[in-house]
Amino acid sequence: MRLTVIGTGYLGAVHAACMADIGHEVLGVDIDAGKVRALAEGRPPFYEPGLHDVLTANVGSGRLRFTTSLREAADFGEVHFVCVGTPQRRDSPAADLRHVDAVIDSLAPHLHRPCLIVGKSTVPVGTTARLTARLRELAPGVDTEVAWNPEFLREGFAVQDTLEPDRLVVGTDSDRADETLRAVYAPMLRAGVPYVGTDPATAELVKVAANSFLATKISFINAMAEVCDAAGADVVTLADAIGHDTRIGRRFLSAGLGFGGGCLPKDIRAFAARAGELGVGRAVAFLRQIDEINMRQRRRTVAIARNLAGGTFTGRRIAVLGATFKPDSDDVRDSPALAVAAAIHDRGGEVHVHDPQGVDNARAVLPALRYAADAAAACRGADLVLHLTEWGHYRDLDPAALATVVRTPKILDARNSLDADRWRTAGWFVRALGRPAPALGRQPARVVIPHGSGCAAPADGDPLSLSPK
Ligand code: UGA
């Protein structure tokens, strides 16, 4: 089939490459000419394991091309996937749909033959219906339909998640559209991937419900971590124990600094805002609490770090390991790690950040921080080391060697993923979130967490939230 993929960010670039990989002729479209040029040369504009190979193979085969022209896209494709961003609005917690709307407005005048427009971006429920009406107005008489087919890929596993998804969810208003999408995904359906065919509103809601559930799991375990800290109990053992119950499951119960990125934080806020518009805001009022618990982990981490640094950051050199919102990605959007680094810098600390892939993006957002070429350089002379993103690289560090470069061998593992015994044996004082803390001199037992703006739309200038600014 001849498909176009409009928007070539994390979602679109991966979708375009993977659709070509399963045998379709694909034209990727983006308004950013630099990005189009890079992709056409097989160079992903961001770090995503496996993407380079699938991109170069399919650009090389001639099945995958890129353009900036929506006219060319309209002429080329029978199915147009819309993969543009839906960030949080600057002035409210709701989703900013201007990129989605702009695609429809710009594509409509060029449509002249039967086609299906398939949204993949995460949108508020009701968007398909709204875009369908808009398209009827802008392209009257053209045989076209809008369907919604949300994407569930995770950064770091995007290629694998696209080629071997857990499920395909497709919301259409007609059998014809449903059949078209079954044909697009035929190789996956033959491989046994479950296909949920439904109406567009349900498909739109499935996506935000899934992300809300994942966010809820993370905030639940982080709330337990705080209780564990107060009670002297161990949240990792607790998560293992409840995770053995197959009704609960162990995944997404890693306690720590909480969730960030371009999806979970803004999706739960947009969902709550949309539910409010629909008059059912109270039904999902718990999402504000999920958001608040999540933002609290950043404040909690800063407060614990300050205690470990001796009650002040002024005059202290702090090493930060990790800048991205998760490992195996260079994405720093709403990164909890960077938010903590920025807050410590604002409070007078001299912060040296290392990240295996995210330094360029981090520097673009926070040029005032210092960036190190490797973990040892970040740790040199440090009064305190903070482990804020759980890259495998940090698990493999040699704690004995690092102990010789820091000023004080003291580390806060805010992701609960380092082998604490190994670090302690090498002479480190190790504090982790929600795990029993060994005594440290006259460290106060109780950590006072200042109240912050927390949930909903974070206040401008609050370094603990790097939400869209
Ligand atoms: C998330 C969803 O997992 C995907 O299914 C979805 O397609 C995607 O959003 C999206 O809407 O596009 P992603 O943002 O790539 O994917 O990241 P996750 O793997 O979900 O992690 C999100 C955050 O939660 C990270 O900051 C991670 O460190 C944190 N996390 C995750 C925890 O703190 N604890 C956990 O147990 C798991």
Coordinates of C-alpha atoms and ligand atoms in Angstrom, one line a residue:
M1 CA 0.0 0.0 0.0
R2 CA 1.1 3.6 -0.4
L3 CA 1.1 5.3 3.0
T4 CA 2.2 8.8 4.1
V5 CA 3.3 9.6 7.7
I6 CA 2.9 13.2 8.5
G7 CA 5.1 14.4 11.4
T8 CA 8.5 12.6 11.8
G9 CA 9.2 13.0 15.5
Y10 CA 9.7 10.0 17.8
L11 CA 6.4 8.5 16.8
G12 CA 6.3 9.4 13.1
A13 CA 9.9 8.6 12.2
V14 CA 9.6 5.2 13.8
H15 CA 6.2 4.5 12.3
A16 CA 7.3 5.5 8.8
A17 CA 10.4 3.3 8.9
C18 CA 8.5 0.3 10.4
M19 CA 5.6 0.6 7.8
A20 CA 8.2 0.5 5.0
D21 CA 9.9 -2.4 6.8
I22 CA 6.7 -4.5 6.6
G23 CA 6.5 -3.9 2.9
H24 CA 4.6 -0.6 2.3
E25 CA 5.6 2.3 0.1
V26 CA 6.0 5.1 2.5
L27 CA 6.4 8.9 2.2
G28 CA 7.3 10.7 5.4
V29 CA 6.4 14.4 5.7
D30 CA 7.7 17.1 8.0
I31 CA 7.8 20.9 7.9
D32 CA 11.3 20.8 9.2
A33 CA 13.5 20.6 6.1
G34 CA 16.6 19.7 8.2
K35 CA 14.9 16.7 9.7
V36 CA 13.6 15.6 6.3
R37 CA 17.2 15.8 4.9
A38 CA 18.6 13.8 7.8
L39 CA 16.0 11.1 7.5
A40 CA 16.3 10.8 3.8
E41 CA 20.0 10.1 4.4
G42 CA 19.1 7.4 6.9
R43 CA 20.1 9.5 9.9
P44 CA 17.6 9.6 12.8
P45 CA 17.3 13.1 14.3
F46 CA 17.2 11.6 17.8
Y47 CA 18.6 8.6 19.6
E48 CA 16.5 5.5 19.5
P49 CA 18.1 2.1 19.6
G50 CA 17.5 0.1 16.3
L51 CA 16.1 3.0 14.4
H52 CA 19.2 3.7 12.4
D53 CA 19.3 0.2 10.9
V54 CA 15.6 0.0 10.0
L55 CA 15.8 3.5 8.5
T56 CA 18.9 2.9 6.4
A57 CA 17.6 -0.5 5.2
N58 CA 14.3 0.9 4.0
V59 CA 15.6 4.2 2.6
G60 CA 18.2 2.0 0.7
S61 CA 15.4 -0.2 -0.7
G62 CA 13.6 2.8 -2.1
R63 CA 10.4 2.0 -0.2
L64 CA 10.9 4.9 2.2
R65 CA 11.2 8.6 1.1
F66 CA 10.8 11.9 2.9
T67 CA 9.4 15.3 1.8
T68 CA 8.2 18.6 3.1
S69 CA 5.4 18.8 0.6
L70 CA 1.8 17.9 1.7
R71 CA 0.7 18.3 -2.0
E72 CA 3.1 15.5 -2.8
A73 CA 1.7 13.5 0.1
A74 CA -1.9 13.9 -1.1
D75 CA -0.9 12.8 -4.6
F76 CA 1.1 9.8 -3.2
G77 CA -0.9 8.1 -0.5
E78 CA -4.2 6.2 0.0
V79 CA -3.7 6.3 3.8
H80 CA -2.3 9.3 5.6
F81 CA -1.1 8.8 9.2
V82 CA -1.0 11.9 11.4
C83 CA 1.8 11.6 13.9
V84 CA 2.4 15.2 15.0
G85 CA 2.9 16.3 18.6
T86 CA 0.1 17.2 21.0
P87 CA 2.0 18.9 23.9
Q88 CA 0.5 20.5 26.9
R89 CA -0.9 24.0 26.3
R90 CA 1.2 26.8 27.8
D91 CA -1.9 28.4 29.5
S92 CA -3.7 25.3 30.8
P93 CA -3.3 21.6 31.5
A94 CA -5.2 20.8 28.3
A95 CA -3.7 19.3 25.1
D96 CA -2.5 21.8 22.4
L97 CA -4.0 20.5 19.2
R98 CA -2.8 23.2 16.9
H99 CA -0.4 20.8 15.0
V100 CA -3.1 18.2 14.4
D101 CA -5.5 20.9 13.2
A102 CA -2.8 22.4 11.0
V103 CA -2.2 19.1 9.3
I104 CA -5.9 18.7 8.4
D105 CA -6.2 22.4 7.3
S106 CA -3.0 22.1 5.1
L107 CA -3.7 18.7 3.7
A108 CA -7.4 19.2 2.9
P109 CA -7.0 21.5 -0.1
H110 CA -4.7 19.0 -1.8
L111 CA -7.0 16.0 -1.4
H112 CA -8.6 14.9 -4.7
R113 CA -8.9 11.1 -4.5
P114 CA -10.4 8.6 -2.0
C115 CA -8.2 8.3 1.1
L116 CA -8.2 7.5 4.8
I117 CA -6.7 9.9 7.4
V118 CA -5.5 8.0 10.5
G119 CA -4.6 9.8 13.6
K120 CA -1.9 8.2 15.8
S121 CA -1.2 11.2 18.1
T122 CA -2.6 11.2 21.6
V123 CA -5.7 13.4 21.6
P124 CA -8.7 14.3 23.8
V125 CA -11.7 12.1 23.2
G126 CA -13.9 13.7 20.5
T127 CA -11.0 14.8 18.3
T128 CA -11.9 12.3 15.4
A129 CA -15.4 13.6 15.3
R130 CA -14.2 17.2 15.3
L131 CA -11.7 16.6 12.5
T132 CA -14.2 14.7 10.4
A133 CA -16.5 17.8 10.5
R134 CA -13.6 20.1 9.7
L135 CA -12.6 17.9 6.7
R136 CA -16.1 17.9 5.3
E137 CA -16.0 21.7 5.3
L138 CA -12.5 22.0 3.9
A139 CA -12.7 19.2 1.3
P140 CA -16.3 18.9 0.3
G141 CA -17.1 16.1 -2.1
V142 CA -13.8 14.3 -1.5
D143 CA -14.3 10.7 -0.5
T144 CA -12.3 10.7 2.8
E145 CA -12.7 9.5 6.4
V146 CA -10.9 10.0 9.7
A147 CA -10.0 7.1 11.9
W148 CA -8.0 6.9 15.2
N149 CA -5.3 4.3 15.8
P150 CA -3.4 5.2 18.9
E151 CA 0.3 4.2 19.4
F152 CA 1.6 2.5 22.5
L153 CA 5.3 2.6 21.8
R154 CA 7.9 3.3 24.5
E155 CA 10.9 5.4 23.8
G156 CA 14.0 3.2 23.9
F157 CA 11.9 0.3 22.6
A158 CA 10.1 2.1 19.8
V159 CA 11.1 -0.1 16.9
Q160 CA 10.3 -3.3 18.7
D161 CA 7.0 -2.0 20.0
T162 CA 6.0 -0.9 16.5
L163 CA 6.9 -4.1 14.8
E164 CA 5.7 -6.4 17.5
P165 CA 3.0 -4.4 19.4
D166 CA 1.0 -5.9 22.4
R167 CA -2.1 -5.0 20.5
L168 CA -3.5 -2.8 17.7
V169 CA -6.4 -0.5 18.6
V170 CA -8.3 1.0 15.7
G171 CA -11.3 3.3 15.9
T172 CA -13.3 3.7 12.7
D173 CA -16.7 4.9 11.6
S174 CA -17.0 2.4 8.7
D175 CA -16.2 -1.2 7.8
R176 CA -14.3 0.1 4.8
A177 CA -11.9 2.1 7.0
D178 CA -11.5 -0.9 9.3
E179 CA -10.7 -3.2 6.4
T180 CA -8.1 -0.7 5.1
L181 CA -6.3 -0.7 8.5
R182 CA -6.5 -4.5 8.7
A183 CA -4.7 -4.5 5.3
V184 CA -2.1 -2.0 6.5
Y185 CA -1.3 -4.2 9.5
A186 CA -1.8 -7.6 7.8
P187 CA 1.7 -8.9 8.6
M188 CA 1.2 -8.2 12.3
L189 CA -2.3 -9.7 12.3
R190 CA -0.9 -12.9 10.7
A191 CA 1.7 -13.0 13.5
G192 CA -1.2 -13.1 16.0
V193 CA -1.1 -9.5 17.3
P194 CA -4.6 -8.9 19.0
Y195 CA -6.7 -6.4 17.0
V196 CA -9.2 -4.3 18.8
G197 CA -11.6 -2.7 16.3
T198 CA -13.9 -0.1 17.8
D199 CA -15.3 3.3 17.4
P200 CA -13.0 6.4 17.3
A201 CA -14.1 7.8 20.7
T202 CA -13.2 4.5 22.4
A203 CA -9.9 4.3 20.6
E204 CA -9.0 7.8 21.6
L205 CA -9.8 7.0 25.2
V206 CA -7.9 3.7 25.3
K207 CA -4.7 5.6 24.9
V208 CA -5.2 8.1 27.6
A209 CA -6.6 5.4 29.9
A210 CA -3.6 3.2 29.4
N211 CA -1.1 6.0 30.1
S212 CA -3.2 7.1 33.2
F213 CA -3.1 3.5 34.5
L214 CA 0.7 3.3 34.1
A215 CA 1.1 6.7 35.8
T216 CA -1.2 5.5 38.6
K217 CA 1.0 2.4 39.2
I218 CA 4.1 4.5 39.4
S219 CA 2.6 7.1 41.8
F220 CA 1.1 4.3 43.9
I221 CA 4.5 2.7 44.4
N222 CA 6.1 6.1 45.1
A223 CA 3.5 6.8 47.7
M224 CA 4.4 3.5 49.3
A225 CA 8.1 4.4 49.1
E226 CA 7.5 7.5 51.2
V227 CA 5.6 5.4 53.8
C228 CA 8.5 2.9 53.7
D229 CA 10.9 5.7 54.4
A230 CA 8.9 6.8 57.4
A231 CA 8.5 3.3 58.7
G232 CA 12.0 2.0 58.0
A233 CA 10.7 -0.5 55.5
D234 CA 11.9 -1.5 52.1
V235 CA 9.8 -0.5 49.0
V236 CA 11.7 -2.7 46.6
T237 CA 10.9 -5.9 48.6
L238 CA 7.3 -4.6 49.0
A239 CA 7.0 -4.1 45.2
D240 CA 8.5 -7.6 44.6
A241 CA 6.1 -9.1 47.0
I242 CA 2.9 -7.5 45.7
G243 CA 4.2 -7.9 42.1
H244 CA 4.1 -11.7 42.5
D245 CA 0.3 -11.4 42.6
T246 CA -0.5 -11.7 38.9
R247 CA -3.4 -9.4 39.3
I248 CA -1.0 -6.7 40.2
G249 CA 2.2 -7.5 38.3
R250 CA 5.7 -6.3 39.0
R251 CA 6.1 -4.0 36.0
F252 CA 5.8 -0.2 36.4
L253 CA 6.3 -0.6 40.2
S254 CA 9.9 0.8 40.2
A255 CA 9.8 3.4 42.9
G256 CA 12.0 6.4 42.6
L257 CA 12.1 9.9 41.2
G258 CA 8.8 9.4 39.3
F259 CA 7.7 9.7 35.7
G260 CA 8.5 12.4 33.1
G261 CA 8.8 12.6 29.4
G262 CA 6.6 13.9 26.6
C263 CA 3.7 11.6 27.3
L264 CA 2.7 10.5 30.8
P265 CA 2.7 13.9 32.6
K266 CA 0.9 15.8 29.9
D267 CA -1.5 13.0 29.1
I268 CA -2.9 12.7 32.6
R269 CA -3.3 16.5 32.8
A270 CA -5.0 16.6 29.4
F271 CA -7.3 13.7 30.3
A272 CA -8.4 15.4 33.5
A273 CA -9.0 18.6 31.6
R274 CA -11.1 16.9 28.9
A275 CA -13.1 15.0 31.5
G276 CA -13.8 18.3 33.1
E277 CA -15.2 19.7 29.8
L278 CA -17.4 16.6 29.5
G279 CA -18.8 17.3 33.0
V280 CA -17.1 14.2 34.5
G281 CA -14.0 15.8 36.0
R282 CA -14.8 14.4 39.5
A283 CA -14.7 10.8 38.0
V284 CA -11.0 11.2 37.3
A285 CA -10.2 13.7 40.1
F286 CA -7.6 11.1 41.4
L287 CA -5.4 12.0 38.4
R288 CA -4.6 15.3 40.1
Q289 CA -3.4 13.3 43.1
I290 CA -1.3 11.0 40.8
D291 CA 0.3 14.1 39.3
E292 CA 0.9 15.7 42.8
I293 CA 2.5 12.5 44.1
N294 CA 4.7 12.4 41.0
M295 CA 5.9 16.0 41.4
R296 CA 6.4 15.5 45.1
Q297 CA 9.1 12.9 44.3
R298 CA 11.2 15.7 42.7
R299 CA 10.8 17.9 45.8
R300 CA 11.5 14.9 48.1
T301 CA 14.7 14.1 46.2
V302 CA 15.9 17.7 46.4
A303 CA 15.1 17.7 50.2
I304 CA 16.9 14.4 50.9
A305 CA 19.9 15.5 48.7
R306 CA 20.1 18.8 50.7
N307 CA 20.2 16.8 54.0
L308 CA 22.9 14.5 52.6
A309 CA 24.9 17.6 51.5
G310 CA 24.9 18.8 55.1
G311 CA 21.8 21.0 55.1
T312 CA 22.7 23.4 52.2
F313 CA 23.8 23.3 48.6
T314 CA 25.7 26.5 48.8
G315 CA 29.4 25.8 48.3
R316 CA 28.7 22.1 47.5
R317 CA 29.7 20.3 44.4
I318 CA 26.9 17.9 43.3
A319 CA 27.4 15.2 40.6
V320 CA 24.2 14.3 38.7
L321 CA 24.2 11.0 36.9
G322 CA 21.5 11.0 34.2
A323 CA 19.7 13.9 32.5
T324 CA 17.1 12.1 30.3
F325 CA 13.6 11.2 31.5
K326 CA 14.4 7.5 31.1
P327 CA 17.4 5.4 30.0
D328 CA 18.0 4.5 26.3
S329 CA 16.7 7.8 25.1
D330 CA 18.1 11.3 24.5
D331 CA 14.8 12.9 25.4
V332 CA 14.9 15.5 28.2
R333 CA 11.3 16.6 28.0
D334 CA 9.9 17.1 31.5
S335 CA 12.8 15.1 32.8
P336 CA 12.7 14.5 36.5
A337 CA 16.5 14.2 36.6
L338 CA 17.0 17.6 34.9
A339 CA 14.3 19.2 37.1
V340 CA 16.2 18.1 40.2
A341 CA 19.5 19.2 38.8
A342 CA 18.1 22.6 38.0
A343 CA 16.5 23.0 41.4
I344 CA 19.8 22.3 43.1
H345 CA 21.6 24.8 40.9
D346 CA 18.9 27.4 41.7
R347 CA 19.5 26.7 45.4
G348 CA 23.2 27.5 45.1
G349 CA 24.8 24.0 44.3
E350 CA 27.5 23.6 41.7
V351 CA 26.0 20.9 39.6
H352 CA 28.0 18.7 37.2
V353 CA 25.8 16.6 35.0
H354 CA 26.6 13.5 33.0
D355 CA 24.3 11.5 30.6
P356 CA 25.3 8.9 28.1
Q357 CA 23.1 10.4 25.3
G358 CA 21.2 13.4 26.6
V359 CA 23.8 16.1 27.2
D360 CA 23.2 18.1 24.0
N361 CA 19.5 18.2 24.6
A362 CA 20.0 19.0 28.3
R363 CA 22.5 21.8 27.5
A364 CA 20.0 23.3 25.1
V365 CA 17.3 23.5 27.9
L366 CA 19.6 24.3 30.8
P367 CA 22.8 25.9 29.6
A368 CA 23.7 27.2 33.1
L369 CA 24.5 23.7 34.4
R370 CA 28.0 22.2 33.9
Y371 CA 28.2 19.1 31.7
A372 CA 30.8 16.3 32.0
A373 CA 32.1 14.0 29.2
D374 CA 32.0 11.0 31.5
A375 CA 30.7 9.9 34.9
A376 CA 34.1 10.1 36.6
A377 CA 34.5 13.7 35.4
A378 CA 31.1 14.6 36.8
C379 CA 32.0 13.0 40.1
R380 CA 35.4 14.6 40.5
G381 CA 35.6 16.5 43.8
A382 CA 31.8 15.9 44.4
D383 CA 30.4 16.3 47.9
L384 CA 27.4 14.2 46.8
V385 CA 26.5 12.0 43.8
L386 CA 22.9 11.8 42.7
H387 CA 21.8 8.8 40.5
L388 CA 18.8 10.2 38.7
T389 CA 18.3 8.1 35.5
E390 CA 18.8 4.4 35.5
W391 CA 21.1 3.9 32.5
G392 CA 22.7 0.4 32.5
H393 CA 26.0 2.3 32.1
Y394 CA 25.7 3.5 35.7
R395 CA 25.0 0.0 37.1
D396 CA 28.3 -1.0 35.4
L397 CA 30.4 1.8 37.0
D398 CA 33.2 0.7 39.3
P399 CA 32.3 2.2 42.7
A400 CA 35.8 1.7 44.1
A401 CA 37.4 3.7 41.3
L402 CA 34.8 6.5 41.7
A403 CA 35.4 6.6 45.4
T404 CA 38.9 7.9 44.7
V405 CA 37.7 10.9 42.6
V406 CA 34.9 12.3 44.8
R407 CA 35.5 14.4 47.8
T408 CA 32.9 12.5 49.9
P409 CA 31.8 9.0 48.8
K410 CA 28.1 9.6 49.3
I411 CA 25.4 8.7 46.8
L412 CA 21.6 9.1 46.6
D413 CA 20.2 6.4 44.3
A414 CA 16.9 8.0 43.3
R415 CA 16.1 5.2 40.9
N416 CA 16.7 2.2 43.2
S417 CA 18.7 0.4 40.6
L418 CA 22.3 0.4 41.9
D419 CA 23.7 -2.6 43.8
A420 CA 23.8 -0.8 47.2
D421 CA 25.9 -3.6 48.8
R422 CA 28.6 -3.3 46.1
W423 CA 28.8 0.5 46.6
R424 CA 28.9 0.1 50.4
T425 CA 31.6 -2.5 50.2
A426 CA 33.6 0.1 48.1
G427 CA 33.3 2.6 51.0
W428 CA 30.2 4.6 49.9
F429 CA 27.4 5.8 52.0
V430 CA 24.3 4.9 50.0
R431 CA 20.8 6.3 50.4
A432 CA 18.0 5.1 48.2
L433 CA 14.3 6.2 48.1
G434 CA 12.0 4.1 50.2
R435 CA 14.8 1.8 51.5
P436 CA 16.2 1.7 55.0
A437 CA 18.9 4.3 55.3
P438 CA 22.0 3.5 57.3
A439 CA 22.9 6.1 59.9
L440 CA 24.9 9.0 58.7
G441 CA 26.5 11.1 61.4
R442 CA 23.9 13.5 62.7
Q443 CA 21.7 13.3 59.7
P444 CA 18.2 14.4 60.7
A445 CA 15.7 11.5 60.5
R446 CA 12.8 13.5 59.2
V447 CA 13.0 15.2 55.8
V448 CA 10.8 18.2 55.4
I449 CA 9.5 18.5 51.9
P450 CA 8.5 22.0 50.9
H451 CA 5.1 22.3 49.3
G452 CA 5.3 23.2 45.7
S453 CA 2.9 23.9 42.8
G454 CA 2.7 20.2 42.3
C455 CA 0.0 19.2 39.9
A456 CA -2.0 20.6 37.1
A457 CA -0.3 23.3 35.1
P458 CA 3.0 23.9 36.9
A459 CA 3.8 27.4 37.7
D460 CA 6.1 29.2 35.2
G461 CA 9.7 29.3 36.4
D462 CA 9.3 26.4 38.8
P463 CA 12.5 24.4 38.0
L464 CA 11.0 21.3 39.4
S465 CA 8.7 21.1 36.4
L466 CA 10.3 21.4 33.0
S467 CA 6.9 21.1 31.3
P468 CA 6.5 22.9 28.0
K469 CA 7.7 26.4 28.3
Ligands
UGA1 C1 4.8 5.9 27.7 C2 4.0 4.6 27.7 O1 4.7 3.6 28.4 C3 3.8 4.1 26.2 O2 3.0 2.9 26.2 C4 3.2 5.2 25.4 O3 3.0 4.8 24.0 C5 4.0 6.5 25.5 O4 4.2 6.9 26.8 C6 3.3 7.5 24.7 O5 2.2 8.0 25.1 O6 3.7 7.8 23.5 P1 7.4 6.6 27.5 O7 7.0 8.0 27.7 O8 8.4 6.2 26.4 O9 6.1 5.6 27.2 O10 8.1 6.1 28.8 P2 7.7 5.0 29.9 O11 8.5 3.8 29.7 O12 6.3 4.8 30.1 O13 8.3 5.7 31.2 C7 7.7 7.0 31.6 C8 8.4 7.5 32.9 O14 8.0 6.7 34.0 C9 9.9 7.5 32.8 O15 10.3 8.7 33.4 C10 10.3 6.3 33.7 O16 11.6 6.5 34.3 C11 9.2 6.3 34.7 N1 8.9 5.0 35.4 C12 8.6 4.0 34.6 C13 9.1 4.9 36.7 O17 9.4 5.9 37.5 N2 8.8 3.7 37.3 C14 8.4 2.6 36.6 O18 8.2 1.6 37.2 C15 8.3 2.8 35.2

